[in-house]
Amino acid sequence: MSLVVVPTWVASQSAFPSRCTDARIDLVFVLDASTSVTEPNFELMKDFVKDFLYEADIDSGNVRVGVIIYSTKDHVEFQMNTYNTKTDVYIAIDEIPYRYGSTNTADALKTMRTEMFTRRNGDRPGVENICIVVTDGVSNINARRTIPEAEQARAEGIHIYAIGIGLSDTRELDGIASKPVDENRFAVQEFSELRDLRHKVFSALCSTEAPIITTPAPVVSCADARIDLVFVLDASTSVTEPNFELMKDFVKDFLYEADIDSGNVRVGVIIYSTQDHIEFQMNTYNTKADVYNAIDEIPYRYGSTNTADALKTMRTEMFTRGNGDRPGVENICIVVTDGVSNINARRTIPEAEQARSIGIHIYAIGIGLSDTRELDGIASKPVDENRFAVQEFSELRDLRHKVFSSLCSTEAPVITTPAPLVSCADARIDLVFVLDASTSVTEPNFELMKDFVKDFLYEADIDSGNVRVGVIIYSTQDRIEFQMNTYKTKADVYNAIDEIPYRYGSTNTADALKTMRTEMFTRRNGDRPGVENICIVVTDGVSNINARRTIPEAEQARAEGIHIYAIGIGLSDTRELDGNGSKPVDENRFAVQEFSELRDLRHKVFSSLCSTEAPVITTPAPLVSCADAKIDLVFVLDASTSVTEPNS
């Protein structure tokens, strides 16, 4: 006869309380592995964890479990999304090594909050977050930070059960636990008593009628929203690398419910310190997984705080058609910073105003700021709905819900990239751009000019042949970059525009206008009979070569039926510009102060172009009655001295 010995711990396991049977819980254990614990007692601690999880519904996905241990340093053993079966969790717990050292509970609590209860590591929206801390001693490293770290975790909705073993002073343990203390703090004298404590902790956990929900569920009104979204992140020295990681976590947390994979939401990120750096554009990645990976790989770039340049780059280089900005889709920018600008400070608010003026809605988030005036100036209006301030980077996670609520409560979103005018949808146009590439323009601004041209052509029906495009640039001399019959697809036109070099020099607008008229609007170079001829001149200055000929050349072009739109940048004297444009001047001459404003001007020029009821036809269609005529024709040409050779 054999005797079967049944271990007493099996008999003691009470069934999971009925109200917890179907509970969905995200659960993290924080285990003290300091020297005072000793290795045998640490094994008892691990047994307690497995005993506690005996009835947990892990395999169905209702319960997710993570474990972090700590002594002098903390170590995440596994995240909540590392294992999805109880067997794997048990095996992982058995393999956790004992790591002796001092007692640094503060850092362990911080890591639990900032690195474990995160979306990428298994934290779920709408699911209760539970942390169980097991320790045998009072902190002897970062002791002053222990209770504040616990308070911060609780403030973010993490419910903490604190278990102490052999403590004569429970004040720190009381400060760690959620309130009321008598329901969330448990004390025993021996590690062997942990086994019996399991039932008490479980009873407390399952008696909660209304669990605290940490990760907010998405706002329903945003479920199908189409958004072009750019994050502008401060990576200056004052941020510090650990806090920059929290900033990146905030971005990923914010994007958890964003519908990226379907294409509804596009995301770009730019970071800045002394200089700005575009990490990726809105059309770089089209899956959430790729976006998350790209965010994880963003390096910390310390330096000064140059918010102005970052805002300018966001506006001029990210919210552009070529980089993923879509017509008719709301443009949102979220700026996250911990300080006031110390480079180009006077330009910061004007740059934000410029971005808002072209329809980019800005949410401004500040961390630890005693003076929020610059932050207020960056944010869209009203300030109280678009500016958010917290004291610690760790508070960013909780802020996600507030920003999302504000974003989703907008009844009438601001549309930035205008949809094309229907009246131009089937228009047939022969179009030439005359671009000033003189020294005063500068190379960066010339690139903005090229962006304007591409942006203008975004809706142009080039591939079908309705619209033909040519480009000429000029400084001291003019140069035809391509004729209207050189390229037949928008892709080829875009590539050709990108390759146009900057050619500095003086401003010889007259010769450029003449070349446009005599060498571009010609049959052999793509000009078509019966099709409207349009010229768009973009310049930043008054002619300083052949200045007296500029307006007469424009008049000659207009006399031949070429409709001219004249765009000037930063001009204090617009008389020459007025003379270049077709009449009436107020419908055909456009003036802005900065090259960055060209993008917004596209809509105005397009509106003017498309509102023309009776287009001016330049190249006359042949008379049908002459189609089969037989004619003997002689030209008699005056070649006398008064004609001169150029006029011949």
XYZ file of C-alpha atoms in Angstrom:
648
model
C 0.000 0.000 0.000
C 1.458 3.307 -0.987
C 0.899 6.596 0.738
C 0.119 9.625 -1.434
C 1.299 12.852 0.162
C -0.643 15.930 -0.988
C 1.208 19.212 -0.440
C -0.766 21.434 1.925
C -0.515 24.489 -0.394
C -2.788 22.797 -2.917
C -5.510 22.259 -0.344
C -5.360 25.871 0.738
C -5.979 27.321 -2.674
C -9.429 28.863 -2.543
C -11.319 29.265 -5.758
C -11.176 32.617 -7.458
C -14.035 34.714 -5.957
C -16.992 34.584 -8.314
C -17.008 38.291 -9.068
C -13.389 38.022 -10.258
C -14.005 35.038 -12.512
C -14.354 37.051 -15.686
C -12.375 40.090 -14.555
C -10.036 41.732 -17.045
C -6.918 42.874 -15.211
C -3.487 44.173 -16.169
C -1.308 43.052 -13.259
C 2.315 43.774 -12.329
C 4.217 42.305 -9.376
C 7.039 44.414 -7.889
C 9.248 42.065 -5.864
C 11.990 43.037 -3.412
C 15.140 40.983 -4.082
C 17.472 42.881 -1.737
C 20.083 41.167 0.468
C 17.861 41.257 3.563
C 15.299 39.036 1.825
C 17.712 36.090 1.380
C 17.471 33.603 -1.461
C 15.242 31.013 0.301
C 12.708 33.703 1.172
C 12.827 35.054 -2.374
C 11.782 31.573 -3.530
C 8.812 31.782 -1.127
C 7.958 35.149 -2.656
C 7.920 33.596 -6.119
C 5.692 30.777 -4.800
C 3.288 33.418 -3.510
C 3.059 34.964 -6.970
C 2.309 31.620 -8.622
C -0.170 30.743 -5.877
C -1.910 34.077 -6.389
C -2.186 33.464 -10.139
C -3.552 29.919 -9.796
C -7.131 30.914 -10.665
C -6.201 33.878 -12.889
C -7.708 33.610 -16.367
C -4.467 34.183 -18.276
C -4.944 31.822 -21.201
C -8.133 33.534 -22.423
C -6.431 36.921 -22.284
C -8.556 38.323 -19.458
C -5.530 38.676 -17.175
C -2.113 39.889 -18.256
C 0.879 39.600 -15.926
C 4.271 41.260 -15.679
C 7.020 41.007 -13.060
C 9.776 43.396 -12.002
C 12.286 42.683 -9.235
C 14.599 45.134 -7.530
C 17.456 45.608 -5.110
C 20.044 48.314 -5.818
C 18.686 48.412 -9.352
C 15.440 47.183 -10.812
C 15.058 44.568 -13.526
C 11.954 43.896 -15.624
C 11.717 40.098 -15.771
C 8.874 40.053 -18.275
C 6.236 42.447 -19.571
C 2.478 41.928 -19.596
C 2.536 41.031 -23.273
C 5.544 38.693 -23.079
C 3.574 35.537 -22.220
C -0.044 34.637 -22.942
C -0.408 31.270 -21.196
C -0.276 30.460 -17.492
C 2.252 27.712 -18.118
C 4.680 30.154 -19.731
C 4.166 32.653 -16.905
C 4.876 29.969 -14.285
C 8.028 28.856 -16.072
C 9.219 32.472 -16.342
C 8.611 33.035 -12.626
C 10.564 29.887 -11.735
C 13.525 31.183 -13.744
C 13.702 34.592 -12.055
C 17.116 34.837 -10.355
C 17.709 36.318 -6.915
C 19.503 39.667 -7.248
C 20.809 40.805 -3.876
C 21.680 44.410 -3.035
C 20.215 47.480 -1.372
C 16.535 48.484 -1.349
C 15.681 50.991 -4.103
C 11.887 50.816 -4.143
C 11.518 54.269 -5.739
C 13.180 53.333 -9.017
C 11.248 50.068 -9.182
C 7.939 51.925 -8.800
C 8.963 54.410 -11.460
C 9.931 51.666 -13.904
C 6.689 49.833 -13.188
C 4.730 52.979 -14.035
C 6.685 54.312 -17.001
C 7.915 51.116 -18.683
C 5.417 48.408 -17.801
C 2.017 50.071 -17.736
C 2.459 51.276 -21.306
C 0.614 50.394 -24.459
C 3.589 48.846 -26.200
C 4.242 46.555 -23.233
C 0.726 45.205 -22.881
C -1.320 47.803 -21.018
C -4.863 47.884 -22.405
C -7.364 50.738 -22.603
C -10.398 50.278 -20.376
C -8.762 47.549 -18.245
C -8.013 47.936 -14.530
C -4.330 48.331 -13.683
C -3.166 46.520 -10.530
C 0.276 46.540 -8.920
C 1.276 44.286 -6.023
C 4.439 45.342 -4.182
C 6.130 42.797 -1.898
C 9.009 44.010 0.304
C 10.757 43.181 3.560
C 12.328 46.539 4.294
C 12.283 50.301 4.160
C 14.064 51.903 1.192
C 17.728 52.777 1.761
C 18.291 54.224 -1.737
C 16.203 57.169 -2.996
C 14.081 56.824 0.146
C 12.601 60.311 -0.226
C 11.305 59.444 -3.673
C 9.560 56.195 -2.757
C 6.195 57.526 -1.588
C 6.081 60.285 -4.284
C 6.671 57.615 -6.945
C 3.819 55.561 -5.527
C 1.601 58.641 -5.434
C 2.386 59.345 -9.080
C 1.515 55.788 -10.044
C -1.770 55.996 -8.172
C -2.491 59.380 -9.769
C -2.241 57.664 -13.146
C -4.830 55.104 -12.079
C -2.620 52.225 -10.968
C -4.125 50.558 -7.902
C -1.347 49.461 -5.522
C -1.496 46.676 -2.961
C 1.529 46.861 -0.633
C 2.689 43.765 1.262
C 5.353 44.028 3.971
C 7.195 41.215 5.716
C 8.747 41.640 9.170
C 8.419 45.437 9.265
C 8.436 47.254 12.601
C 7.763 50.572 10.850
C 5.022 50.478 8.193
C 4.907 54.212 7.376
C 6.603 53.804 3.993
C 4.435 50.776 3.230
C 1.343 52.807 4.149
C 2.485 55.578 1.815
C 2.938 53.162 -1.069
C -0.488 51.528 -0.840
C -3.704 52.864 -2.345
C -6.290 54.338 0.015
C -7.863 53.404 2.339
C -4.678 51.920 3.802
C -6.396 49.232 5.864
C -7.807 47.683 2.673
C -4.670 47.892 0.532
C -1.706 47.432 2.897
C -0.928 43.986 4.301
C 1.734 43.079 6.869
C 3.044 39.698 8.007
C 5.996 38.727 10.161
C 7.386 35.814 8.161
C 7.739 35.036 4.450
C 6.014 31.726 5.133
C 2.852 33.687 5.952
C 2.625 35.031 2.402
C 0.818 31.890 1.362
C -2.095 32.604 3.659
C -2.123 36.286 2.658
C -3.024 35.465 -0.927
C -6.706 35.051 -0.078
C -6.909 38.391 1.748
C -5.348 40.315 -1.138
C -7.576 38.560 -3.626
C -10.670 39.339 -1.579
C -9.718 43.005 -1.444
C -9.074 43.079 -5.182
C -12.346 41.396 -6.094
C -14.502 43.413 -3.711
C -13.910 46.563 -5.691
C -17.281 47.410 -7.219
C -16.104 50.057 -9.616
C -12.526 49.395 -10.720
C -10.307 52.332 -11.493
C -9.761 52.506 -15.225
C -6.336 53.827 -16.126
C -5.872 53.694 -19.851
C -8.823 55.688 -21.209
C -10.932 54.227 -23.952
C -10.844 56.208 -27.190
C -13.363 58.941 -27.791
C -15.927 57.451 -30.142
C -16.323 60.615 -32.183
C -12.742 60.217 -33.385
C -13.138 56.613 -34.509
C -13.328 57.422 -38.206
C -11.562 60.777 -38.158
C -9.162 61.588 -40.980
C -6.224 63.529 -39.572
C -2.801 64.624 -40.779
C -0.804 64.777 -37.541
C 2.697 66.042 -36.747
C 4.407 65.856 -33.349
C 7.019 68.543 -32.585
C 9.165 67.248 -29.707
C 11.659 69.222 -27.632
C 14.927 67.279 -27.301
C 16.968 70.053 -25.670
C 19.457 69.429 -22.867
C 17.002 70.462 -20.145
C 14.694 67.594 -21.101
C 17.246 64.862 -20.288
C 17.354 61.504 -22.035
C 15.110 59.584 -19.575
C 12.401 62.230 -19.906
C 12.741 62.213 -23.679
C 11.939 58.508 -23.543
C 8.791 59.373 -21.569
C 7.927 61.889 -24.276
C 8.240 59.185 -26.908
C 6.046 56.907 -24.787
C 3.424 59.655 -24.693
C 3.414 59.841 -28.487
C 2.951 56.096 -28.845
C 0.327 56.073 -26.116
C -1.527 58.868 -27.891
C -1.453 56.936 -31.164
C -2.683 53.666 -29.671
C -6.242 54.111 -30.979
C -5.253 56.074 -34.096
C -6.480 54.422 -37.291
C -3.138 54.486 -39.095
C -3.291 51.194 -40.961
C -6.456 52.128 -42.884
C -4.927 55.450 -43.915
C -7.329 57.622 -41.928
C -4.497 59.003 -39.800
C -1.067 59.983 -41.072
C 1.736 60.763 -38.635
C 5.024 62.637 -38.824
C 7.561 63.532 -36.128
C 10.116 66.329 -35.880
C 12.420 66.820 -32.899
C 14.487 69.860 -32.069
C 17.114 71.381 -29.820
C 19.630 73.825 -31.322
C 18.551 72.564 -34.729
C 15.488 70.663 -35.820
C 15.455 67.212 -37.396
C 12.572 65.579 -39.252
C 12.487 61.989 -38.030
C 9.850 60.889 -40.510
C 7.216 62.467 -42.747
C 3.494 61.724 -42.802
C 3.883 59.555 -45.889
C 6.953 57.647 -44.680
C 5.074 54.895 -42.818
C 1.574 53.532 -43.333
C 1.249 51.012 -40.497
C 1.134 51.596 -36.755
C 3.831 48.991 -36.204
C 6.240 50.868 -38.467
C 5.389 54.175 -36.791
C 6.009 52.668 -33.342
C 9.349 51.214 -34.443
C 10.386 54.558 -35.915
C 9.477 56.365 -32.694
C 11.480 53.869 -30.639
C 14.539 54.572 -32.781
C 14.413 58.367 -32.446
C 17.664 59.451 -30.783
C 17.926 62.107 -28.092
C 19.602 65.220 -29.544
C 20.566 67.576 -26.739
C 21.208 71.293 -27.225
C 19.466 74.638 -26.863
C 15.754 75.326 -27.417
C 15.015 76.604 -30.925
C 11.260 76.161 -31.113
C 10.861 78.789 -33.848
C 12.811 76.873 -36.479
C 11.039 73.636 -35.574
C 7.647 75.277 -36.071
C 8.776 76.738 -39.374
C 10.049 73.385 -40.625
C 6.849 71.701 -39.500
C 4.827 74.194 -41.514
C 6.949 74.508 -44.637
C 8.446 71.012 -44.978
C 5.999 68.623 -43.327
C 2.515 69.936 -44.057
C 3.155 69.797 -47.798
C 1.619 67.693 -50.511
C 4.925 66.082 -51.377
C 5.316 64.860 -47.801
C 1.856 63.463 -47.197
C -0.456 66.387 -46.485
C -3.891 65.717 -47.961
C -6.497 68.131 -49.317
C -9.642 68.343 -47.217
C -8.071 66.642 -44.185
C -7.636 68.380 -40.832
C -4.045 69.316 -39.990
C -3.048 68.848 -36.353
C 0.273 69.668 -34.680
C 1.133 68.671 -31.105
C 4.099 70.535 -29.600
C 5.711 69.105 -26.447
C 8.344 71.223 -24.687
C 9.850 71.732 -21.253
C 11.225 75.229 -21.701
C 11.020 78.670 -23.188
C 12.951 79.233 -26.422
C 16.510 80.510 -25.995
C 17.282 80.665 -29.735
C 15.180 82.812 -32.078
C 12.830 83.458 -29.159
C 11.224 86.477 -30.838
C 10.256 84.340 -33.810
C 8.592 81.517 -31.882
C 5.092 82.932 -31.476
C 5.066 84.528 -34.973
C 5.986 81.137 -36.463
C 3.131 79.520 -34.557
C 0.779 82.259 -35.721
C 1.875 81.674 -39.306
C 1.184 77.955 -38.980
C -2.240 78.598 -37.494
C -3.040 81.144 -40.216
C -2.765 78.434 -42.872
C -5.060 76.132 -40.935
C -2.728 74.035 -38.783
C -4.367 73.473 -35.403
C -1.735 73.485 -32.645
C -1.956 71.795 -29.257
C 0.884 72.991 -26.999
C 2.020 70.876 -24.042
C 4.447 72.273 -21.474
C 6.254 70.408 -18.708
C 7.496 72.153 -15.570
C 7.014 75.688 -16.883
C 6.682 78.554 -14.417
C 5.988 80.970 -17.279
C 3.470 79.749 -19.871
C 3.262 82.920 -21.985
C 5.216 81.462 -24.900
C 3.253 78.214 -24.645
C 0.010 80.215 -24.690
C 1.205 82.043 -27.793
C 1.996 78.805 -29.602
C -1.349 77.121 -28.977
C -4.479 77.601 -31.051
C -7.308 79.612 -29.540
C -9.007 79.459 -27.114
C -5.881 78.835 -25.050
C -7.639 76.951 -22.258
C -8.719 74.262 -24.738
C -5.420 73.921 -26.607
C -2.646 74.550 -24.068
C -1.834 71.899 -21.474
C 0.657 72.187 -18.612
C 2.005 69.536 -16.262
C 4.809 69.604 -13.737
C 6.475 66.272 -14.478
C 7.157 64.280 -17.639
C 5.575 61.313 -15.887
C 2.255 63.166 -16.033
C 2.228 63.129 -19.842
C 0.611 59.712 -19.917
C -2.475 60.948 -18.091
C -2.612 64.029 -20.304
C -3.248 61.940 -23.408
C -6.949 61.659 -22.604
C -7.360 65.416 -22.177
C -5.692 66.228 -25.488
C -7.633 63.507 -27.269
C -10.902 64.779 -25.801
C -10.128 68.297 -26.949
C -9.178 67.105 -30.423
C -12.289 64.958 -30.805
C -14.705 67.541 -29.448
C -14.062 69.864 -32.365
C -17.367 70.051 -34.216
C -16.065 71.735 -37.314
C -12.427 70.816 -37.960
C -10.173 73.365 -39.557
C -9.411 72.231 -43.096
C -5.989 73.315 -44.254
C -5.220 71.880 -47.639
C -8.048 73.190 -49.807
C -9.911 70.810 -52.051
C -9.593 71.628 -55.740
C -12.155 73.914 -57.317
C -14.577 71.859 -59.362
C -14.696 74.425 -62.136
C -11.038 73.683 -62.897
C -11.404 69.913 -62.809
C -11.514 69.491 -66.592
C -9.765 72.713 -67.570
C -7.286 72.609 -70.446
C -4.392 74.943 -69.694
C -0.947 75.636 -71.095
C 0.980 76.838 -68.068
C 4.456 78.319 -67.635
C 6.102 79.238 -64.333
C 8.683 82.048 -64.407
C 10.764 81.742 -61.221
C 13.208 84.286 -59.819
C 16.467 82.559 -58.793
C 18.473 85.719 -58.056
C 20.882 86.049 -55.132
C 18.356 87.866 -52.943
C 16.067 84.825 -53.008
C 18.583 82.501 -51.288
C 18.727 78.758 -51.874
C 16.414 77.697 -48.993
C 13.724 80.087 -50.223
C 14.168 78.874 -53.784
C 13.350 75.395 -52.504
C 10.153 76.808 -50.978
C 9.370 78.347 -54.362
C 9.736 74.948 -55.993
C 7.489 73.438 -53.319
C 4.877 76.060 -54.163
C 4.966 75.024 -57.820
C 4.510 71.348 -56.954
C 1.805 72.175 -54.457
C 0.006 74.257 -57.071
C 0.160 71.385 -59.544
C -1.113 68.764 -57.099
C -4.633 68.731 -58.587
C -3.560 69.606 -62.117
C -4.709 67.019 -64.658
C -1.314 66.535 -66.298
C -1.404 62.819 -67.034
C -4.516 63.058 -69.222
C -2.978 65.903 -71.197
C -5.439 68.576 -70.070
C -2.659 70.588 -68.435
C 0.805 71.136 -69.865
C 3.548 72.682 -67.767
C 6.843 74.426 -68.466
C 9.316 76.169 -66.159
C 11.849 78.918 -66.748
C 14.094 80.351 -64.039
C 16.151 83.516 -64.143
C 18.713 85.682 -62.398
C 21.276 87.551 -64.515
C 20.280 85.295 -67.390
C 17.243 83.111 -67.913
C 17.190 79.351 -68.417
C 14.369 77.152 -69.660
C 14.280 74.131 -67.365
C 11.698 72.270 -69.414
C 9.109 73.040 -72.085
C 5.391 72.291 -71.969
C 5.837 69.249 -74.185
C 8.880 67.844 -72.378
C 6.996 65.813 -69.754
C 3.587 64.151 -69.941
C 3.110 62.825 -66.393
C 2.909 64.589 -63.056
C 5.573 62.312 -61.629
C 8.036 63.374 -64.327
C 7.152 67.038 -63.823
C 7.688 66.720 -60.060
C 11.043 65.013 -60.553
C 12.113 67.722 -62.990
C 11.121 70.466 -60.543
C 13.062 68.776 -57.743
C 16.178 68.764 -59.914
C 16.062 72.467 -60.816
C 19.259 74.048 -59.444
C 19.459 77.429 -57.749
C 21.233 79.951 -60.016
C 22.095 83.106 -58.124
C 22.742 86.457 -59.770
C 20.994 89.735 -60.558
C 17.299 90.184 -61.399
C 16.646 90.270 -65.132
C 12.878 89.768 -65.293
C 12.559 91.388 -68.717
C 14.584 88.754 -70.559
C 12.775 85.960 -68.730
C 9.390 87.347 -69.806
C 10.606 87.669 -73.373
C 11.904 84.092 -73.447
C 8.667 82.838 -71.926
C 6.693 84.553 -74.681
C 8.895 83.865 -77.692
C 10.377 80.442 -76.889
C 7.885 78.682 -74.619
C 4.417 79.681 -75.801
C 5.125 78.328 -79.278
C 3.596 75.451 -81.188
C 6.817 73.492 -81.428
C 7.320 73.672 -77.648
C 3.854 72.526 -76.632
C 1.520 75.517 -76.983
C -1.877 74.366 -78.246
C -4.454 76.222 -80.342
C -7.674 76.979 -78.493
C -6.151 76.389 -75.053
C -5.767 79.127 -72.450
C -2.201 80.321 -71.880
C -1.279 81.057 -68.279
C 1.995 82.408 -66.893
C 2.781 82.620 -63.174
C 5.713 84.868 -62.279
C 7.238 84.516 -58.801
C 9.838 87.094 -57.718
C 11.245 88.659 -54.574
C 12.606 91.865 -56.059
C 12.453 94.665 -58.575
C 14.480 94.168 -61.766
C 18.033 95.550 -61.653
C 18.899 94.515 -65.237
C 16.837 95.802 -68.178
C 14.430 97.308 -65.658
C 12.868 99.650 -68.242
C 11.975 96.685 -70.441
C 10.251 94.583 -67.742
C 6.730 96.019 -67.869
C 6.776 96.429 -71.693
C 7.730 92.751 -72.012
C 4.825 91.802 -69.750
C 2.497 94.030 -71.778
C 3.653 92.356 -74.992
C 2.991 88.909 -73.531
C -0.469 89.947 -72.396
C -1.148 91.474 -75.813
C -0.495 88.052 -77.301
C -3.090 86.505 -75.005
C -0.893 85.202 -72.206
C -2.633 85.738 -68.879
C -0.051 86.656 -66.212
C -0.357 86.135 -62.470
C 2.405 88.046 -60.659
C 3.476 86.963 -57.168
C 5.851 89.084 -55.094
C 7.574 88.183 -51.833
C 8.739 90.817 -49.347
C 8.300 93.772 -51.722
C 7.927 97.271 -50.297
C 7.329 98.650 -53.808
C 4.848 96.668 -55.927
C 4.696 98.997 -58.945
C 6.708 96.690 -61.207
C 4.731 93.701 -59.932
C 1.485 95.546 -60.675
C 2.747 96.234 -64.187
C 3.588 92.581 -64.775
C 0.223 91.145 -63.763
C -2.858 91.025 -65.976
C -5.715 93.423 -65.254
C -7.463 94.033 -62.963
C -4.410 94.165 -60.688
C -6.235 93.151 -57.510
C -7.213 89.817 -59.094
C -3.876 88.993 -60.705
C -1.167 90.413 -58.447
C -0.426 88.711 -55.129
C 1.995 89.886 -52.443
C 3.265 88.110 -49.336
C 6.005 88.959 -46.858
C 7.675 85.561 -46.481
C 8.426 82.699 -48.854
C 6.787 80.410 -46.307
C 3.478 82.120 -47.112
C 3.542 80.894 -50.713
C 1.849 77.645 -49.755
C -1.271 79.401 -48.538
C -1.276 81.616 -51.633
C -1.865 78.625 -53.888
C -5.567 78.629 -53.093
C -5.959 82.321 -53.891
C -4.219 82.032 -57.263
C -6.152 78.879 -58.088
C -9.426 80.585 -57.181
C -8.605 83.520 -59.407
C -7.573 81.255 -62.276
C -10.667 79.058 -62.006
C -13.123 81.914 -61.642
C -12.411 83.146 -65.159
C -15.652 82.598 -67.069
C -14.286 83.199 -70.526
C -10.626 82.180 -70.790
C -8.371 84.182 -73.017
C -7.412 82.087 -76.032
C -3.942 82.861 -77.303
C -3.069 80.579 -80.162
C -5.987 80.976 -82.593
C -7.589 77.861 -83.966
C -7.267 77.549 -87.748
C -10.253 78.674 -89.850
C -12.152 75.654 -91.092
C -13.003 77.333 -94.375
C -9.306 77.385 -95.277
C -8.695 73.744 -94.491
C -8.597 72.618 -98.144
C -7.804 75.980 -99.766
C -5.070 76.169 -102.443
C -3.180 79.483 -102.232
C -0.084 80.950 -103.868
C 1.391 83.198 -101.163
C 4.303 85.656 -101.256
C 5.635 87.693 -98.277
C 7.263 91.057 -99.062
C 9.564 91.967 -96.145
C 11.170 95.361 -95.404
C 14.909 94.867 -94.781
C 15.942 98.527 -94.802
C 18.432 100.045 -92.363
C 15.686 101.466 -90.135
C 14.423 97.966 -89.352
C 17.694 96.854 -87.695
C 18.872 93.255 -87.578
C 17.254 92.234 -84.241
C 13.822 93.359 -85.493
C 14.177 91.398 -88.700
